[in-house]
Short mmCIF file of C-alpha atoms in Angstrom, two decimals:
data_model
loop_
_atom_site.label_atom_id
_atom_site.label_comp_id
_atom_site.label_asym_id
_atom_site.label_seq_id
_atom_site.Cartn_x
_atom_site.Cartn_y
_atom_site.Cartn_z
CA MET A 59 -155.17 -283.02 -181.13
CA LEU A 60 -155.08 -283.35 -177.33
CA ALA A 61 -158.88 -283.13 -177.14
CA ALA A 62 -159.24 -285.91 -179.69
CA MET A 63 -156.97 -288.19 -177.67
CA HIS A 64 -158.92 -287.48 -174.50
CA ASP A 65 -162.16 -288.62 -176.16
CA GLU A 66 -160.68 -292.09 -176.70
CA LEU A 67 -159.99 -292.72 -173.01
CA PRO A 68 -162.16 -295.20 -171.12
CA ASP A 69 -164.70 -293.83 -168.64
CA ASP A 70 -163.25 -292.33 -165.44
CA PHE A 71 -159.76 -291.76 -166.91
CA GLU A 72 -158.71 -288.13 -167.29
CA TRP A 73 -155.62 -286.06 -167.99
CA LYS A 74 -154.96 -283.16 -165.63
CA PRO A 75 -151.96 -281.46 -164.02
CA ARG A 76 -150.21 -283.65 -161.42
CA CYS A 77 -149.75 -280.71 -159.07
CA HIS A 78 -150.34 -276.98 -158.81
CA LEU A 79 -146.95 -276.27 -160.44
CA ASP A 80 -147.75 -278.12 -163.67
CA THR A 81 -148.88 -275.96 -166.57
CA LEU A 82 -149.76 -278.97 -168.75
CA PRO A 83 -152.01 -281.98 -168.11
CA THR A 84 -149.13 -284.30 -167.17
CA GLY A 85 -151.00 -286.89 -165.11
CA LEU A 86 -153.40 -289.59 -166.23
CA PHE A 87 -155.78 -290.24 -163.36
CA LEU A 88 -158.41 -292.88 -162.65
CA HIS A 89 -160.89 -291.81 -159.96
CA GLY A 90 -158.32 -289.26 -158.77
CA GLU A 91 -155.46 -291.78 -158.53
CA LEU A 92 -152.39 -291.32 -160.73
CA VAL A 93 -151.89 -294.23 -163.15
CA ALA A 94 -149.45 -292.66 -165.65
CA SER A 95 -147.53 -289.42 -165.90
CA MET A 96 -145.45 -287.35 -168.25
CA LEU A 97 -142.08 -286.16 -166.94
CA GLN A 98 -140.00 -283.50 -168.66
CA ARG A 99 -136.28 -284.12 -168.60
CA VAL A 100 -133.74 -281.33 -168.11
CA ASP A 101 -132.91 -281.47 -171.83
CA GLY A 102 -136.56 -280.71 -172.66
CA THR A 103 -137.50 -284.20 -173.86
CA TRP A 104 -140.29 -286.22 -172.28
CA LEU A 105 -140.61 -289.55 -170.47
CA ALA A 106 -143.85 -291.40 -169.82
CA ARG A 107 -144.00 -293.11 -166.44
CA LEU A 108 -146.42 -295.98 -166.01
CA HIS A 109 -147.79 -296.63 -162.52
CA LEU A 110 -149.15 -300.18 -162.62
CA GLN A 111 -147.70 -301.13 -159.23
CA ASP A 112 -147.06 -299.12 -156.07
CA GLY A 113 -144.54 -299.51 -153.30
CA ILE A 114 -140.84 -299.35 -152.78
CA HIS A 115 -140.19 -302.64 -154.61
CA ALA A 116 -142.37 -301.82 -157.62
CA PRO A 117 -140.44 -301.45 -160.86
CA LEU A 118 -139.97 -297.94 -162.18
CA VAL A 119 -141.42 -298.22 -165.68
CA THR A 120 -140.58 -295.32 -168.00
CA ARG A 121 -140.55 -294.84 -171.74
CA ARG A 122 -138.78 -292.14 -173.77
CA CYS A 123 -141.16 -290.09 -175.90
CA THR A 124 -140.58 -288.32 -179.20
CA SER A 125 -142.96 -285.56 -178.06
CA PHE A 126 -145.39 -284.68 -175.28
CA GLU A 127 -148.35 -285.66 -177.45
CA SER A 128 -146.87 -289.01 -178.51
CA GLY A 129 -146.04 -289.80 -174.89
CA ARG A 130 -149.59 -289.10 -173.78
CA ARG A 131 -150.94 -291.25 -176.60
CA GLY A 132 -148.60 -294.07 -175.63
CA ALA A 133 -149.70 -293.78 -171.99
CA GLU A 134 -153.33 -293.94 -173.10
CA LEU A 135 -152.70 -297.08 -175.14
CA TRP A 136 -150.93 -298.62 -172.15
CA ALA A 137 -153.90 -297.72 -169.92
CA LEU A 138 -156.24 -299.38 -172.41
CA ARG A 139 -154.17 -302.58 -172.39
CA HIS A 140 -154.04 -302.65 -168.59
CA GLU A 141 -157.45 -301.13 -167.83
CA ARG A 142 -158.71 -304.12 -165.80
CA ALA A 143 -155.59 -304.24 -163.61
CA LEU A 144 -155.58 -300.45 -163.14
CA ARG A 145 -159.25 -300.44 -162.12
CA ALA A 146 -158.63 -303.27 -159.64
CA LYS A 147 -155.59 -301.49 -158.16
CA VAL A 148 -157.46 -298.20 -157.78
CA ALA A 149 -160.53 -299.92 -156.30
CA VAL A 150 -158.38 -301.53 -153.59
CA LYS A 151 -156.75 -298.20 -152.77
CA LEU A 152 -160.04 -296.31 -152.67
CA GLN A 153 -161.56 -298.98 -150.42
CA TRP A 154 -158.56 -298.72 -148.08
CA ILE A 155 -159.01 -294.94 -147.96
CA GLN A 156 -162.73 -295.38 -147.26
CA ASP A 157 -162.09 -297.91 -144.48
CA ASN A 158 -159.10 -296.25 -142.83
CA VAL A 159 -159.16 -292.54 -143.54
CA VAL A 160 -162.67 -291.36 -144.28
CA MET A 161 -164.31 -293.18 -141.38
CA ARG A 162 -161.63 -292.09 -138.91
CA GLY A 163 -162.49 -288.46 -139.58
CA ARG A 164 -166.12 -289.16 -138.66
CA GLY A 165 -165.36 -290.54 -135.23
CA HIS A 166 -165.51 -294.23 -136.17
CA SER A 167 -162.80 -296.64 -135.13
CA LEU A 168 -160.63 -298.40 -137.67
CA HIS A 169 -161.29 -302.02 -138.62
CA VAL A 170 -158.55 -304.16 -137.15
#
């Protein structure tokens, strides 16, 4: 069932573990940037966290899930609804990384 859900994702979106400690594909990534995640609560139930905005003042958007699979499916549907905004957000972040991190490592000065 998980493979079937993955096939329905738009190009460049992929489920994979959020970190080396995860044993399940708990993060939905777009070009390597986290856009949604599955979080297991201490009681064993799951929450889906949606990452449409970043920063300290961004709202923490979570949804309770009836299961891991249903939470992933819900996150995928959310990503489909907000695909344009997610792609724009990730493009800005990747451009910032390109301008301020990648070039610095190659001896170029930062754009000011």
